[in-house]
Amino acid sequence: MSLLAQLDPLKAEALAALAAASDLPTLEQTKGAFLGGDGKFTALMKQLGTLPKEEKPAAGKAINAAKLELEAALAARRAELELKAALPKEPTDWTLPGRRRAVGKLHPLTQVTDDIVRAFRKVGFAVADGPEIEDEYHCFDALNTPADHPARDSQDTFYVGDNSRLQTPGAKLPLLRTHTSSVQIRVMKSQPPPIRIIVPGRVYRRDNADATHNPTFHQIEGLYVDKHVTVGDLKGTVEAVFKDVLGSDVKLRFRPHYFSYTEPSLEIDFTNALVKKLGKDWLEIAGCGMVHPQVFENVGYDPEIWTGWAFGFGIERIAMLRYGITDIRLFYENDVRFLRQF
Ligand code: DAH
């Protein structure tokens, strides 16, 4: 059979084989079988050299055209099969709900802290900070807390380092601050009055964990120092902030108390609908008072010129009231089923 007579059937056979290849490996095999070194189409091209000279141009042209056609068909089929290989094997259900990206959120204690800070900022307070590993001076001595005060006891305070040294009279070990009041001293020592700060932060006490206690918890300290500061300013400020954070039905009550760094000292009780629901009339929520003149002496402020008040309260307490949580330990377990609710 003449070369040209073989061309059309071979081309038709190759096109059919390419179209029939149902995956990429089969397609590559088919390509080899026709266009490879030992392929049928290649063999046909090799015969071109045996033709008489006058037949060569026409035959060469026809073979080239057929080859281009095969190569185009090969490329088209390859693109089809590559697309098919990239698609999922199972049919896609476009009506399924989308996959949500997990979005993190702030811990409820952080949210409450932020709200309290925001409320104090509105009335001119700035946030101050201090170390959690403190010393006796800032945590107790400078706050006029006598050396035999029970708060210093190793029952209440975590000391850092060799506890046996506590037996040695006068030994000063670093400690984990038991309250944020230590930052009052640090701030007053580092700047002259007037001062208007709040200090949110973590504190540590040797308490056993139960529904209302945990060895670490959080406080917000407040300190206001200026000329002619009164208990009235203290009550008004604290009341405005609590109403802002916990709602306008909040009522506060101030009771006389004792703290070594304030004189007079007061405790603040709190009530609202939620407290009533818990079956209580009042909940103790904060300590406060007018800054003790001795504390001013200790930081180098003249107590004849400067007056001030301070307060400290627990953030967990407030978060529990706000969200109706009855076990403080839930805040620290970091169970997302709990955290997701806020
Ligand atoms: N430091 C006290 C505590 O941890 C709270 C406190 C009471 C802070 C009276 C004060 C204050 O600034 O004036 O229980």
Short mmCIF file of C-alpha atoms and ligand atoms in Angstrom, two decimals:
data_model
loop_
_atom_site.label_atom_id
_atom_site.label_comp_id
_atom_site.label_asym_id
_atom_site.label_seq_id
_atom_site.Cartn_x
_atom_site.Cartn_y
_atom_site.Cartn_z
CA MET A 1 0.00 0.00 0.00
CA SER A 2 1.30 3.45 -0.82
CA LEU A 3 2.50 5.64 2.00
CA LEU A 4 -0.27 8.19 1.53
CA ALA A 5 -2.89 5.48 1.46
CA GLN A 6 -1.67 4.30 4.89
CA LEU A 7 -1.67 7.79 6.36
CA ASP A 8 -5.39 8.41 6.79
CA PRO A 9 -6.26 5.06 8.44
CA LEU A 10 -3.24 5.39 10.78
CA LYS A 11 -4.23 8.92 11.73
CA ALA A 12 -7.80 7.82 12.38
CA GLU A 13 -6.52 4.92 14.51
CA ALA A 14 -4.25 7.26 16.52
CA LEU A 15 -7.00 9.83 17.09
CA ALA A 16 -9.38 7.12 18.26
CA ALA A 17 -6.71 5.71 20.63
CA LEU A 18 -5.98 9.16 22.09
CA ALA A 19 -9.67 9.80 22.60
CA ALA A 20 -10.06 6.38 24.24
CA ALA A 21 -7.22 6.90 26.75
CA SER A 22 -9.09 7.32 30.04
CA ASP A 23 -6.19 8.42 32.24
CA LEU A 24 -2.82 10.14 31.94
CA PRO A 25 -0.57 7.01 32.05
CA THR A 26 -2.64 5.38 29.29
CA LEU A 27 -2.41 8.59 27.26
CA GLU A 28 1.40 8.62 27.56
CA GLN A 29 1.51 4.98 26.43
CA THR A 30 -0.68 5.79 23.45
CA LYS A 31 1.58 8.69 22.55
CA GLY A 32 4.59 6.34 22.63
CA ALA A 33 2.80 3.75 20.48
CA PHE A 34 2.27 6.25 17.67
CA LEU A 35 4.75 9.12 18.05
CA GLY A 36 7.58 7.49 20.04
CA GLY A 37 10.88 6.34 18.54
CA ASP A 38 9.39 2.92 17.66
CA GLY A 39 5.88 4.31 17.11
CA LYS A 40 3.72 3.51 14.13
CA PHE A 41 3.54 7.09 12.92
CA THR A 42 7.29 7.52 13.28
CA ALA A 43 7.79 4.40 11.19
CA LEU A 44 5.63 5.94 8.47
CA MET A 45 7.71 9.10 8.50
CA LYS A 46 10.88 7.03 8.16
CA GLN A 47 9.45 5.56 4.92
CA LEU A 48 9.39 9.03 3.42
CA GLY A 49 13.07 8.69 2.54
CA THR A 50 12.34 5.67 0.31
CA LEU A 51 9.88 7.53 -1.93
CA PRO A 52 10.81 8.74 -5.41
CA LYS A 53 12.00 12.31 -5.37
CA GLU A 54 8.93 13.82 -7.10
CA GLU A 55 6.50 12.27 -4.60
CA LYS A 56 8.40 13.48 -1.51
CA PRO A 57 7.08 17.09 -1.21
CA ALA A 58 3.40 16.18 -1.32
CA ALA A 59 3.83 13.16 0.97
CA GLY A 60 6.01 15.16 3.41
CA LYS A 61 3.38 17.90 3.59
CA ALA A 62 0.56 15.46 4.25
CA ILE A 63 2.51 13.62 6.95
CA ASN A 64 3.46 16.87 8.69
CA ALA A 65 -0.14 18.06 8.68
CA ALA A 66 -1.24 14.75 10.18
CA LYS A 67 1.48 14.94 12.81
CA LEU A 68 0.43 18.43 13.86
CA GLU A 69 -3.16 17.23 14.10
CA LEU A 70 -2.11 14.30 16.31
CA GLU A 71 -0.04 16.53 18.55
CA ALA A 72 -2.92 18.97 18.95
CA ALA A 73 -5.29 16.12 19.78
CA LEU A 74 -2.75 14.77 22.29
CA ALA A 75 -2.40 18.17 24.03
CA ALA A 76 -6.17 18.66 24.17
CA ARG A 77 -6.73 15.18 25.60
CA ARG A 78 -3.93 15.68 28.13
CA ALA A 79 -5.52 18.93 29.35
CA GLU A 80 -8.86 17.15 29.73
CA LEU A 81 -7.35 14.25 31.67
CA GLU A 82 -5.28 16.57 33.93
CA LEU A 83 -8.43 18.47 34.83
CA LYS A 84 -10.25 15.22 35.51
CA ALA A 85 -7.38 14.02 37.74
CA ALA A 86 -7.53 17.26 39.72
CA LEU A 87 -11.25 17.04 40.44
CA PRO A 88 -12.49 15.22 43.57
CA LYS A 89 -13.46 11.58 43.03
CA GLU A 90 -16.75 12.01 44.88
CA PRO A 91 -19.33 14.36 43.46
CA THR A 92 -19.37 17.70 45.26
CA ASP A 93 -22.43 18.80 47.22
CA TRP A 94 -22.44 22.54 46.67
CA THR A 95 -25.33 22.95 49.11
CA LEU A 96 -23.27 21.84 52.15
CA PRO A 97 -22.67 24.63 54.69
CA GLY A 98 -19.23 26.26 54.45
CA ARG A 99 -16.44 25.45 56.85
CA ARG A 100 -16.12 28.29 59.35
CA ARG A 101 -12.66 29.52 60.23
CA ALA A 102 -12.18 29.20 63.99
CA VAL A 103 -12.09 32.72 65.41
CA GLY A 104 -10.46 33.23 68.79
CA LYS A 105 -11.91 35.55 71.40
CA LEU A 106 -10.82 37.24 74.58
CA HIS A 107 -11.01 35.32 77.86
CA PRO A 108 -13.97 36.47 80.00
CA LEU A 109 -11.57 37.81 82.65
CA THR A 110 -9.79 39.86 79.97
CA GLN A 111 -13.13 41.18 78.70
CA VAL A 112 -14.19 42.28 82.19
CA THR A 113 -10.76 43.82 82.86
CA ASP A 114 -10.94 45.75 79.59
CA ASP A 115 -14.40 47.06 80.46
CA ILE A 116 -13.29 48.19 83.93
CA VAL A 117 -10.19 49.85 82.48
CA ARG A 118 -12.33 51.61 79.87
CA ALA A 119 -14.70 52.88 82.57
CA PHE A 120 -11.81 54.31 84.61
CA ARG A 121 -10.20 55.85 81.55
CA LYS A 122 -13.39 57.83 80.97
CA VAL A 123 -12.83 59.56 84.31
CA GLY A 124 -9.15 60.23 83.73
CA PHE A 125 -7.26 57.20 85.09
CA ALA A 126 -4.20 55.76 83.33
CA VAL A 127 -3.05 52.14 83.50
CA ALA A 128 0.14 51.39 85.44
CA ASP A 129 2.02 48.12 85.80
CA GLY A 130 4.47 46.47 88.17
CA PRO A 131 6.30 43.17 88.69
CA GLU A 132 4.57 40.01 89.91
CA ILE A 133 7.77 38.91 91.64
CA GLU A 134 8.02 41.54 94.35
CA ASP A 135 9.93 42.20 97.54
CA GLU A 136 8.76 42.70 101.11
CA TYR A 137 9.42 46.40 100.91
CA HIS A 138 6.95 47.17 98.11
CA CYS A 139 4.41 44.52 99.09
CA PHE A 140 4.36 45.17 102.86
CA ASP A 141 6.88 47.51 104.51
CA ALA A 142 6.21 50.63 102.47
CA LEU A 143 2.48 49.97 102.77
CA ASN A 144 2.83 50.33 106.50
CA THR A 145 2.13 46.63 107.05
CA PRO A 146 4.00 45.63 110.22
CA ALA A 147 6.49 42.76 110.12
CA ASP A 148 4.27 40.56 112.30
CA HIS A 149 1.19 41.05 110.10
CA PRO A 150 -0.43 37.68 109.23
CA ALA A 151 -0.47 38.55 105.50
CA ARG A 152 3.31 38.14 105.50
CA ASP A 153 3.07 34.68 106.91
CA SER A 154 4.37 31.95 104.66
CA GLN A 155 0.85 30.53 104.99
CA ASP A 156 -0.40 33.40 102.86
CA THR A 157 2.57 34.38 100.76
CA PHE A 158 4.55 32.43 98.19
CA TYR A 159 8.22 33.19 98.72
CA VAL A 160 10.59 32.62 95.83
CA GLY A 161 13.76 30.70 96.55
CA ASP A 162 14.96 28.93 99.66
CA ASN A 163 12.10 28.94 102.18
CA SER A 164 14.34 27.73 105.00
CA ARG A 165 15.92 31.18 104.96
CA LEU A 166 12.60 32.54 106.25
CA GLN A 167 13.63 31.18 109.66
CA THR A 168 16.52 33.64 109.67
CA PRO A 169 15.45 36.92 111.30
CA GLY A 170 15.64 39.81 108.85
CA ALA A 171 15.98 37.57 105.78
CA LYS A 172 14.44 39.20 102.71
CA LEU A 173 13.28 36.72 100.10
CA PRO A 174 11.59 37.73 96.84
CA LEU A 175 7.89 36.89 96.88
CA LEU A 176 4.92 36.66 94.55
CA ARG A 177 2.87 39.77 95.19
CA THR A 178 -0.22 39.07 97.31
CA HIS A 179 -1.97 42.19 96.04
CA THR A 180 -1.56 44.90 93.42
CA SER A 181 -1.11 47.51 96.16
CA SER A 182 2.68 47.12 95.75
CA VAL A 183 2.36 49.06 92.49
CA GLN A 184 1.06 52.09 94.43
CA ILE A 185 4.50 52.35 96.02
CA ARG A 186 6.37 51.82 92.75
CA VAL A 187 4.37 54.50 90.95
CA MET A 188 4.57 57.08 93.74
CA LYS A 189 8.32 56.53 94.08
CA SER A 190 8.83 57.05 90.36
CA GLN A 191 6.84 60.27 89.86
CA PRO A 192 5.58 63.32 91.72
CA PRO A 193 1.87 63.87 92.41
CA PRO A 194 -0.82 64.31 91.16
CA ILE A 195 -1.49 60.64 90.36
CA ARG A 196 -4.52 58.94 88.92
CA ILE A 197 -3.82 55.30 88.06
CA ILE A 198 -5.38 51.88 87.95
CA VAL A 199 -3.37 48.67 88.02
CA PRO A 200 -4.93 45.49 86.67
CA GLY A 201 -2.80 42.45 87.40
CA ARG A 202 -2.28 38.95 88.68
CA VAL A 203 -1.73 38.24 92.36
CA TYR A 204 -0.80 35.11 94.33
CA ARG A 205 -1.81 33.67 97.68
CA ARG A 206 -1.34 30.33 99.36
CA ASP A 207 -5.04 29.51 99.29
CA ASN A 208 -6.46 26.11 98.45
CA ALA A 209 -8.60 26.19 95.32
CA ASP A 210 -12.34 25.96 95.94
CA ALA A 211 -15.44 27.49 94.38
CA THR A 212 -14.43 31.01 95.48
CA HIS A 213 -10.62 30.82 95.91
CA ASN A 214 -7.65 30.15 93.69
CA PRO A 215 -3.93 30.52 94.42
CA THR A 216 -3.65 32.99 91.53
CA PHE A 217 -6.30 35.54 90.78
CA HIS A 218 -6.58 39.07 89.47
CA GLN A 219 -7.09 42.46 91.04
CA ILE A 220 -7.50 46.05 90.02
CA GLU A 221 -5.82 48.60 92.19
CA GLY A 222 -6.69 52.28 92.04
CA LEU A 223 -4.77 55.26 93.37
CA TYR A 224 -5.71 58.91 93.26
CA VAL A 225 -3.40 61.52 94.79
CA ASP A 226 -3.93 65.27 94.58
CA LYS A 227 -4.66 68.25 96.81
CA HIS A 228 -8.03 68.27 98.64
CA VAL A 229 -9.07 64.72 97.69
CA THR A 230 -12.00 63.41 99.75
CA VAL A 231 -13.87 60.20 100.56
CA GLY A 232 -16.71 61.73 98.52
CA ASP A 233 -14.50 61.55 95.40
CA LEU A 234 -13.77 57.92 96.21
CA LYS A 235 -17.42 56.96 96.58
CA GLY A 236 -18.52 58.87 93.50
CA THR A 237 -15.79 57.44 91.27
CA VAL A 238 -16.20 53.83 92.37
CA GLU A 239 -19.98 54.06 92.06
CA ALA A 240 -19.80 55.52 88.54
CA VAL A 241 -17.47 52.76 87.40
CA PHE A 242 -19.49 49.92 88.90
CA LYS A 243 -22.67 51.25 87.30
CA ASP A 244 -20.85 51.47 83.99
CA VAL A 245 -19.55 47.89 84.18
CA LEU A 246 -22.40 46.06 85.94
CA GLY A 247 -25.51 48.09 85.18
CA SER A 248 -27.37 51.07 86.58
CA ASP A 249 -29.29 49.04 89.19
CA VAL A 250 -26.03 48.62 91.14
CA LYS A 251 -26.03 49.78 94.77
CA LEU A 252 -22.88 50.17 96.87
CA ARG A 253 -22.46 50.31 100.63
CA PHE A 254 -19.32 51.48 102.44
CA ARG A 255 -18.45 49.91 105.81
CA PRO A 256 -15.62 50.83 108.17
CA HIS A 257 -12.70 48.40 108.03
CA TYR A 258 -8.96 48.23 108.63
CA PHE A 259 -6.09 48.32 106.17
CA SER A 260 -2.64 49.42 107.29
CA TYR A 261 -2.13 51.66 104.24
CA THR A 262 -5.38 53.64 104.50
CA GLU A 263 -6.94 55.76 107.23
CA PRO A 264 -9.89 55.72 107.41
CA SER A 265 -10.34 52.33 105.70
CA LEU A 266 -13.57 51.04 104.21
CA GLU A 267 -14.93 47.92 102.65
CA ILE A 268 -17.31 48.18 99.73
CA ASP A 269 -20.36 45.93 99.55
CA PHE A 270 -22.25 45.54 96.36
CA THR A 271 -25.76 44.52 95.43
CA ASN A 272 -27.96 44.25 92.34
CA ALA A 273 -30.64 41.91 91.02
CA LEU A 274 -28.12 39.12 90.55
CA VAL A 275 -26.91 39.27 94.16
CA LYS A 276 -30.54 39.06 95.30
CA LYS A 277 -31.01 36.06 93.01
CA LEU A 278 -28.08 34.37 94.75
CA GLY A 279 -30.13 34.74 97.96
CA LYS A 280 -27.87 37.44 99.43
CA ASP A 281 -28.43 41.06 100.36
CA TRP A 282 -24.85 42.31 99.87
CA LEU A 283 -21.57 40.93 98.53
CA GLU A 284 -18.24 42.24 99.76
CA ILE A 285 -16.40 43.42 96.69
CA ALA A 286 -13.52 45.79 97.46
CA GLY A 287 -11.30 47.42 100.04
CA CYS A 288 -10.49 51.12 99.97
CA GLY A 289 -9.70 54.17 102.02
CA MET A 290 -7.80 57.43 102.29
CA VAL A 291 -4.06 56.93 101.77
CA HIS A 292 -2.33 56.69 105.17
CA PRO A 293 0.03 59.62 105.90
CA GLN A 294 2.79 57.13 106.74
CA VAL A 295 2.57 55.71 103.19
CA PHE A 296 3.06 59.23 101.81
CA GLU A 297 6.05 59.66 104.12
CA ASN A 298 7.48 56.35 102.89
CA VAL A 299 7.42 57.44 99.23
CA GLY A 300 8.61 60.99 99.94
CA TYR A 301 5.29 62.86 99.48
CA ASP A 302 4.46 65.52 102.07
CA PRO A 303 1.27 64.34 103.84
CA GLU A 304 0.52 67.91 104.88
CA ILE A 305 0.12 68.85 101.20
CA TRP A 306 -1.10 65.69 99.49
CA THR A 307 -4.24 63.69 100.04
CA GLY A 308 -5.48 60.62 98.24
CA TRP A 309 -7.51 57.49 98.15
CA ALA A 310 -6.89 53.96 97.02
CA PHE A 311 -8.91 50.84 96.42
CA GLY A 312 -8.41 47.25 95.39
CA PHE A 313 -10.86 44.66 94.16
CA GLY A 314 -10.88 41.21 92.68
CA ILE A 315 -11.66 40.89 88.99
CA GLU A 316 -12.93 37.31 89.24
CA ARG A 317 -15.57 38.40 91.75
CA ILE A 318 -16.90 40.95 89.32
CA ALA A 319 -16.79 38.58 86.35
CA MET A 320 -18.69 35.97 88.39
CA LEU A 321 -21.34 38.55 89.23
CA ARG A 322 -21.61 39.76 85.70
CA TYR A 323 -21.95 36.33 84.13
CA GLY A 324 -23.64 34.46 86.97
CA ILE A 325 -20.71 32.05 87.43
CA THR A 326 -20.64 30.17 90.72
CA ASP A 327 -17.24 28.41 90.56
CA ILE A 328 -14.07 30.51 90.13
CA ARG A 329 -12.07 27.50 88.91
CA LEU A 330 -13.95 27.53 85.59
CA PHE A 331 -11.92 30.62 84.61
CA TYR A 332 -8.64 28.70 84.73
CA GLU A 333 -9.58 25.34 83.26
CA ASN A 334 -9.72 26.80 79.76
CA ASP A 335 -12.41 24.42 78.63
CA VAL A 336 -13.53 25.91 75.32
CA ARG A 337 -17.12 24.82 75.98
CA PHE A 338 -17.07 27.28 78.89
CA LEU A 339 -15.00 30.01 77.22
CA ARG A 340 -17.09 30.04 74.04
CA GLN A 341 -20.08 31.32 75.98
CA PHE A 342 -18.65 34.80 76.56
N1 DAH B 1 -4.85 45.13 98.95
C1 DAH B 1 -6.16 44.80 99.50
C2 DAH B 1 -6.42 43.30 99.29
O1 DAH B 1 -5.73 42.68 98.55
C3 DAH B 1 -7.24 45.58 98.81
C4 DAH B 1 -7.11 47.04 99.10
C5 DAH B 1 -7.70 47.59 100.20
C6 DAH B 1 -6.42 47.86 98.23
C7 DAH B 1 -7.63 48.92 100.49
C8 DAH B 1 -6.30 49.23 98.52
C9 DAH B 1 -6.92 49.74 99.65
O2 DAH B 1 -5.66 50.06 97.72
O3 DAH B 1 -6.85 51.08 99.88
O4 DAH B 1 -7.32 42.78 99.90
#
